[in-house]
Short mmCIF file of C-alpha atoms in Angstrom, two decimals:
data_model
loop_
_atom_site.label_atom_id
_atom_site.label_comp_id
_atom_site.label_asym_id
_atom_site.label_seq_id
_atom_site.Cartn_x
_atom_site.Cartn_y
_atom_site.Cartn_z
CA MET M 250 -8.11 -51.54 -40.25
CA GLY M 251 -4.58 -51.17 -38.94
CA GLY M 252 -3.91 -48.45 -41.50
CA MET M 253 -6.95 -46.46 -40.28
CA ARG M 254 -6.23 -46.78 -36.57
CA PHE M 255 -2.92 -44.96 -36.54
CA PRO M 256 -4.10 -41.71 -38.21
CA ALA M 257 -7.14 -41.61 -35.92
CA GLY M 258 -4.96 -42.04 -32.85
CA GLN M 259 -2.51 -39.44 -34.07
CA ALA M 260 -5.31 -36.97 -34.67
CA SER M 261 -6.64 -37.53 -31.16
CA MET M 262 -3.20 -37.07 -29.68
CA GLU M 263 -2.64 -33.89 -31.61
CA TYR M 264 -6.02 -32.64 -30.50
CA LEU M 265 -5.15 -33.32 -26.87
CA ILE M 266 -1.80 -31.57 -27.22
CA VAL M 267 -3.39 -28.50 -28.81
CA VAL M 268 -6.10 -28.34 -26.14
CA GLY M 269 -3.48 -28.87 -23.42
CA ILE M 270 -1.34 -25.99 -24.69
CA ALA M 271 -4.42 -23.79 -24.94
CA PHE M 272 -5.24 -24.51 -21.30
CA LEU M 273 -1.65 -23.84 -20.25
CA VAL M 274 -1.97 -20.39 -21.80
CA MET M 275 -5.50 -19.72 -20.58
CA ILE M 276 -5.02 -20.62 -16.90
CA PRO M 277 -2.23 -18.11 -16.15
CA ALA M 278 -3.90 -15.51 -18.35
CA THR M 279 -7.14 -15.89 -16.36
CA TYR M 280 -5.23 -15.67 -13.08
CA PHE M 281 -3.45 -12.49 -14.13
CA PHE M 282 -6.66 -10.96 -15.43
CA PHE M 283 -8.59 -11.48 -12.19
CA SER M 284 -5.64 -10.50 -10.03
CA PHE M 285 -5.04 -7.25 -11.88
CA SER M 286 -8.71 -6.35 -12.30
CA LYS M 287 -9.40 -6.83 -8.57
CA GLU M 288 -6.46 -4.71 -7.46
CA SER M 289 -7.00 -2.10 -10.14
CA GLY M 290 -10.66 -1.73 -9.15
CA GLN M 291 -9.63 -1.10 -5.56
CA GLU M 292 -6.98 1.42 -6.56
CA ILE M 293 -9.42 3.25 -8.81
CA SER M 294 -11.96 3.54 -5.96
CA THR M 295 -9.32 4.88 -3.58
CA SER M 296 -8.03 7.36 -6.15
CA GLN M 297 -11.59 8.47 -6.90
CA LEU M 298 -12.28 9.10 -3.22
CA ASP M 299 -8.94 10.83 -2.84
CA SER M 300 -9.87 13.15 -5.68
CA ILE M 301 -13.31 13.83 -4.16
CA GLY M 302 -11.86 14.66 -0.74
CA ARG M 303 -9.22 17.00 -2.11
CA GLU M 304 -11.74 18.71 -4.37
CA MET M 305 -14.21 19.23 -1.52
CA VAL M 306 -11.57 20.72 0.78
CA GLU M 307 -10.11 22.95 -1.92
CA THR M 308 -13.57 24.16 -2.89
CA ALA M 309 -14.49 24.85 0.76
CA GLU M 310 -11.30 26.86 1.27
CA SER M 311 -11.89 28.81 -1.91
CA LEU M 312 -15.51 29.60 -0.95
CA PHE M 313 -14.61 30.62 2.59
CA TYR M 314 -12.02 33.12 1.42
CA GLY M 315 -14.57 34.35 -1.13
CA GLY M 316 -16.71 35.61 1.74
CA SER M 317 -19.88 34.71 3.60
CA GLY M 318 -22.73 33.69 1.33
CA SER M 319 -20.50 32.21 -1.38
CA LYS M 320 -21.86 28.91 -2.50
CA THR M 321 -21.37 26.28 -5.14
CA THR M 322 -22.71 22.87 -6.05
CA MET M 323 -20.52 19.85 -6.60
CA ARG M 324 -21.49 16.67 -8.39
CA LEU M 325 -19.67 13.76 -6.77
CA SER M 326 -19.46 10.16 -7.85
CA ILE M 327 -18.95 8.23 -4.63
CA PRO M 328 -17.31 4.82 -5.19
CA GLU M 329 -18.28 1.53 -3.54
CA GLY M 330 -17.01 0.80 -0.06
CA VAL M 331 -17.55 4.11 1.73
CA GLN M 332 -19.11 3.31 5.10
CA HIS M 333 -19.03 6.64 6.91
CA ALA M 334 -18.29 10.22 5.99
CA LEU M 335 -17.75 12.71 8.77
CA ILE M 336 -16.11 15.96 9.77
CA VAL M 337 -13.85 15.78 12.82
CA ASP M 338 -12.85 18.86 14.83
CA GLN M 339 -14.43 20.97 12.08
CA ARG M 340 -11.34 20.57 9.92
CA GLU M 341 -10.83 16.90 9.10
CA LEU M 342 -12.99 15.43 6.36
CA VAL M 343 -12.90 11.67 6.97
CA PHE M 344 -14.10 8.81 4.76
CA ASN M 345 -14.22 5.37 6.39
CA VAL M 346 -13.67 2.86 3.62
CA SER M 347 -14.04 -0.89 3.52
CA THR M 348 -11.48 -2.44 1.17
CA ALA M 349 -10.53 -5.98 0.21
CA ILE M 350 -7.77 -5.92 2.83
CA GLY M 351 -9.75 -4.27 5.64
CA HIS M 352 -11.07 -0.98 6.96
CA SER M 353 -9.16 2.19 6.30
CA GLU M 354 -9.67 5.94 6.57
CA LEU M 355 -8.98 8.69 4.10
CA VAL M 356 -8.51 12.00 5.88
CA PHE M 357 -8.41 15.43 4.26
CA PHE M 358 -7.33 18.40 6.33
CA SER M 359 -8.99 21.74 5.71
CA ARG M 360 -7.60 25.15 6.62
CA VAL M 361 -11.12 26.45 7.17
CA ASN M 362 -13.81 25.13 9.49
CA LEU M 363 -16.26 22.66 7.97
CA THR M 364 -19.71 21.73 9.17
CA SER M 365 -22.67 19.72 7.92
CA ALA M 366 -26.37 20.45 7.93
CA GLN M 367 -27.21 17.64 10.34
CA GLY M 368 -25.71 14.92 12.48
CA CYS M 369 -23.33 17.14 14.44
CA GLY M 370 -22.29 15.87 17.86
CA VAL M 371 -19.38 16.59 20.18
CA GLY M 372 -16.33 17.15 18.01
CA SER M 373 -17.71 15.58 14.85
CA CYS M 374 -20.41 15.97 12.23
CA SER M 375 -21.71 13.06 10.20
CA ILE M 376 -22.45 13.36 6.49
CA PRO M 377 -24.55 10.22 5.98
CA GLN M 378 -25.49 11.15 2.43
CA LEU M 379 -21.89 10.65 1.30
CA ALA M 380 -21.65 7.21 2.90
CA SER M 381 -23.15 5.30 -0.01
CA ALA M 382 -22.09 4.69 -3.56
CA GLY M 383 -23.58 6.70 -6.41
CA THR M 384 -23.80 10.17 -7.82
CA LYS M 385 -24.47 12.87 -5.21
CA GLN M 386 -25.02 16.59 -5.50
CA VAL M 387 -23.50 18.52 -2.65
CA ARG M 388 -23.86 22.23 -1.92
CA LEU M 389 -21.09 24.07 -0.12
CA THR M 390 -22.00 27.38 1.44
CA ALA M 391 -19.59 29.78 3.13
CA LEU M 392 -20.91 30.95 6.50
CA ASN M 393 -19.34 33.52 8.83
CA SER M 394 -16.91 31.12 10.47
CA SER M 395 -17.22 27.87 8.53
CA VAL M 396 -18.31 26.20 5.31
CA LEU M 397 -21.54 24.23 5.37
CA ILE M 398 -21.67 20.93 3.43
CA GLU M 399 -25.14 19.60 2.58
CA GLN M 400 -26.49 17.16 0.08
CA ILE M 401 -29.15 18.45 -2.28
CA GLY M 402 -29.70 15.47 -4.56
CA MET X 298 -21.11 -51.73 -33.30
CA GLU X 299 -18.58 -54.30 -32.09
CA ARG X 300 -15.90 -52.87 -34.35
CA LYS X 301 -16.43 -49.38 -32.95
CA ALA X 302 -16.21 -50.59 -29.36
CA GLN X 303 -13.08 -52.55 -30.18
CA ALA X 304 -11.51 -49.51 -31.81
CA ALA X 305 -12.31 -47.34 -28.81
CA LEU X 306 -10.89 -49.89 -26.40
CA GLU X 307 -7.76 -50.30 -28.46
CA PHE X 308 -7.35 -46.54 -28.58
CA LEU X 309 -7.62 -46.29 -24.82
CA THR X 310 -5.20 -49.14 -24.15
CA THR X 311 -2.72 -47.73 -26.65
CA TYR X 312 -2.78 -44.19 -25.34
CA ALA X 313 -3.55 -44.70 -21.64
CA TRP X 314 0.18 -44.50 -20.88
CA ALA X 315 0.25 -41.10 -22.56
CA PHE X 316 -2.53 -39.82 -20.28
CA ILE X 317 -0.70 -41.21 -17.25
CA VAL X 318 2.57 -39.57 -18.31
CA ILE X 319 0.80 -36.25 -18.84
CA LEU X 320 -0.93 -36.42 -15.45
CA VAL X 321 2.30 -37.35 -13.65
CA THR X 322 4.14 -34.52 -15.42
CA ILE X 323 1.47 -31.98 -14.49
CA GLY X 324 1.51 -33.27 -10.90
CA GLY X 325 5.30 -32.89 -10.76
CA LEU X 326 5.17 -29.37 -12.16
CA TYR X 327 2.48 -28.45 -9.63
CA TYR X 328 4.53 -29.92 -6.79
CA PHE X 329 7.55 -27.82 -7.73
CA GLY X 330 5.43 -24.65 -7.88
CA ILE X 331 5.51 -24.13 -11.63
CA PHE X 332 1.80 -23.26 -11.55
CA ASP X 333 2.26 -20.65 -8.81
CA PHE X 334 1.69 -17.76 -11.18
CA SER X 335 1.56 -15.18 -8.39
CA ARG X 336 5.35 -14.90 -8.56
CA PHE X 337 5.02 -13.29 -11.98
CA VAL X 338 2.72 -10.52 -10.73
CA PRO X 339 4.75 -7.31 -10.19
CA GLN X 340 5.89 -6.49 -6.66
CA LYS X 341 4.13 -3.47 -5.27
CA CYS X 342 3.47 -1.35 -2.22
CA ALA X 343 0.00 0.21 -2.35
CA PHE X 344 -1.11 2.97 0.00
CA SER X 345 -3.45 5.86 -0.54
CA SER X 346 -1.88 8.92 -2.10
CA GLN X 347 -1.77 10.52 1.37
CA PHE X 348 1.02 8.14 2.32
CA ALA X 349 2.99 7.56 -0.83
CA CYS X 350 4.98 4.35 -0.61
CA ILE X 351 8.28 4.84 -2.39
CA ASP X 352 10.20 1.72 -1.38
CA PHE X 353 9.91 -1.50 0.58
CA THR X 354 11.90 -4.58 1.53
CA ILE X 355 10.82 -7.94 2.87
CA THR X 356 13.42 -10.30 4.27
CA GLN X 357 13.11 -13.46 6.35
CA ASN X 358 13.01 -11.47 9.58
CA THR X 359 12.35 -7.84 8.68
CA ILE X 360 9.70 -5.85 6.84
CA SER X 361 10.47 -2.25 5.92
CA ALA X 362 8.54 0.42 4.07
CA LYS X 363 9.53 3.95 3.15
CA LEU X 364 6.49 6.23 3.13
CA VAL X 365 6.05 9.94 2.51
CA ASN X 366 3.60 12.02 4.54
CA THR X 367 1.63 13.89 1.87
CA LEU X 368 -1.31 14.71 4.15
CA GLY X 369 -0.22 18.32 4.40
CA GLU X 370 -0.19 18.01 8.21
CA ASP X 371 2.31 16.97 10.83
CA ILE X 372 1.14 13.78 12.49
CA ASN X 373 1.91 11.55 15.44
CA ILE X 374 1.92 7.83 14.78
CA THR X 375 0.59 5.93 17.76
CA PHE X 376 0.45 2.41 16.36
CA ALA X 377 2.03 0.43 13.54
CA ASP X 378 1.40 -3.20 12.76
CA VAL X 379 1.87 -5.78 10.01
CA SER X 380 -0.27 -8.83 9.36
CA ASN X 381 -1.28 -11.23 6.61
CA ASP X 382 -3.50 -14.23 5.99
CA ALA X 383 -0.87 -16.95 6.35
CA ALA X 384 -1.72 -20.07 8.34
CA VAL X 385 1.02 -19.21 10.82
CA PRO X 386 0.36 -15.63 11.96
CA LEU X 387 2.93 -12.99 11.08
CA THR X 388 4.47 -11.41 14.16
CA CYS X 389 7.05 -8.62 14.21
CA VAL X 390 8.44 -6.13 16.67
CA SER X 391 6.83 -2.82 15.80
CA PRO X 392 8.89 0.39 15.66
CA ILE X 393 6.08 2.04 17.61
CA LYS X 394 6.05 0.57 21.07
CA THR X 395 2.96 1.40 23.02
CA PRO X 396 3.22 0.29 26.62
CA PRO X 397 0.06 1.45 28.40
CA SER X 398 1.99 3.38 31.00
CA GLN X 399 4.29 5.24 28.65
CA PRO X 400 3.07 5.37 25.05
CA THR X 401 5.75 6.29 22.55
CA HIS X 402 4.57 8.38 19.63
CA LEU X 403 6.51 8.95 16.46
CA VAL X 404 6.29 12.48 15.11
CA TRP X 405 6.16 12.64 11.32
CA SER X 406 6.36 16.04 9.69
CA SER X 407 4.45 16.89 6.55
CA GLY X 408 6.32 16.24 3.32
CA LEU X 409 9.01 14.06 4.88
CA SER X 410 9.68 10.41 4.21
CA LEU X 411 9.88 7.88 7.01
CA ASP X 412 11.37 4.39 7.15
CA ILE X 413 9.10 2.09 9.10
CA ASN X 414 11.04 -1.02 10.06
CA PHE X 415 9.50 -4.09 11.61
CA THR X 416 12.11 -6.41 13.07
CA SER X 417 12.37 -9.92 14.51
CA CYS X 418 9.57 -11.13 12.24
CA SER X 419 8.42 -14.73 12.27
CA GLY X 420 5.61 -16.78 10.72
CA GLY X 421 3.52 -15.27 7.96
CA GLY X 422 5.15 -17.36 5.23
CA LEU X 423 8.45 -15.43 5.37
CA ILE X 424 10.43 -17.97 3.40
CA GLU X 425 13.26 -16.86 1.14
CA GLY X 426 12.21 -16.69 -2.49
CA GLU X 427 8.50 -16.95 -1.71
CA ARG X 428 6.11 -14.17 -2.55
CA ILE X 429 3.91 -12.83 0.25
CA ASP X 430 1.27 -10.17 0.83
CA VAL X 431 1.53 -8.04 3.96
CA ARG X 432 -1.00 -5.56 5.36
CA LEU X 433 0.55 -2.55 7.04
CA ARG X 434 -1.63 -0.54 9.40
CA LEU X 435 -0.77 2.85 10.84
CA VAL X 436 -2.80 4.75 13.41
CA TYR X 437 -2.10 8.46 13.70
CA TYR X 438 -3.56 11.79 14.70
CA ALA X 439 -2.82 15.28 13.48
CA THR X 440 -0.52 17.20 15.80
CA SER X 441 -2.73 20.26 15.49
CA SER X 442 -5.93 18.33 16.17
CA PRO X 443 -7.65 19.51 19.38
CA SER X 444 -9.31 16.16 20.07
CA LYS X 445 -6.39 14.04 18.81
CA THR X 446 -8.90 11.75 17.10
CA PRO X 447 -7.00 8.68 15.87
CA HIS X 448 -7.20 7.71 12.20
CA SER X 449 -6.28 4.36 10.74
CA ILE X 450 -4.74 3.81 7.33
CA LEU X 451 -4.17 0.43 5.74
CA GLY X 452 -1.74 -0.40 2.95
CA LYS X 453 -0.62 -3.54 1.20
CA ILE X 454 2.85 -4.74 0.32
CA SER X 455 3.21 -7.60 -2.18
CA GLY X 456 6.74 -8.75 -2.67
CA GLN X 457 9.28 -11.50 -2.70
CA VAL X 458 11.06 -12.46 0.49
CA LEU X 459 14.76 -11.77 0.25
CA GLY X 460 17.45 -13.76 2.04
#
């Protein structure tokens, strides 16, 4: 009886030690994983939107200097968190973004005038179609004095 | 049945001290911050690419960030503020003072770097050696903008508080 009890106790103790060490490794690993994945996801969204804004402005400038009637279609993958998209003073493309740390704005300055097909008020034009996540098709058309941005799909 | 129960009870009485020692040890390690794994996460200063953050410093009473204006436009900064989620609110003296009667704007040319220094900071968990997260908000407008529409940009600094 006494001979059997010691090995059983030792086995249990060893089991507990192994499980304990496993937990000590798993807890920090889990923390790092969630910490990095959360921040990386946010940075990817911001970079994606940054890329979209720059591409839209560069394309608009290129079309405008190509002459009136020039047009092209862009396929954009809008990330999560975009709350508003608007054009301010006909030359600032603005994305209002909600992030884990609060609200922020990404602004892209264009050398040519921009306008949208609808939602234009005093000093600004709204582009509601770009204010939701997902794949959007946008057509940019060079007019006489500006570039028109409109969603087509 | 009785033998099994006796064996289980004997096991528990023999090894209960071991459980207690383990629990006390874990409690002690927790108390001394061994399980605060956030200190091992790299320090970083994250802004959008339009305001590249190239350096930062957090001390017990100052918070500084060196940013580069990559907007491609000259801007005027009208407001700068730092905050975080600490129980005691973080308060600092902003480099952009905005009295209602005489607002002071900071002109920031395109392509140039700018040191934004917050001084006389208190609260916010600014304890030497501790790691804290700070939100940095800037409000600006483009110098060439006719309507001077303000825009707000938010960045995050995660770093260790220096002495």
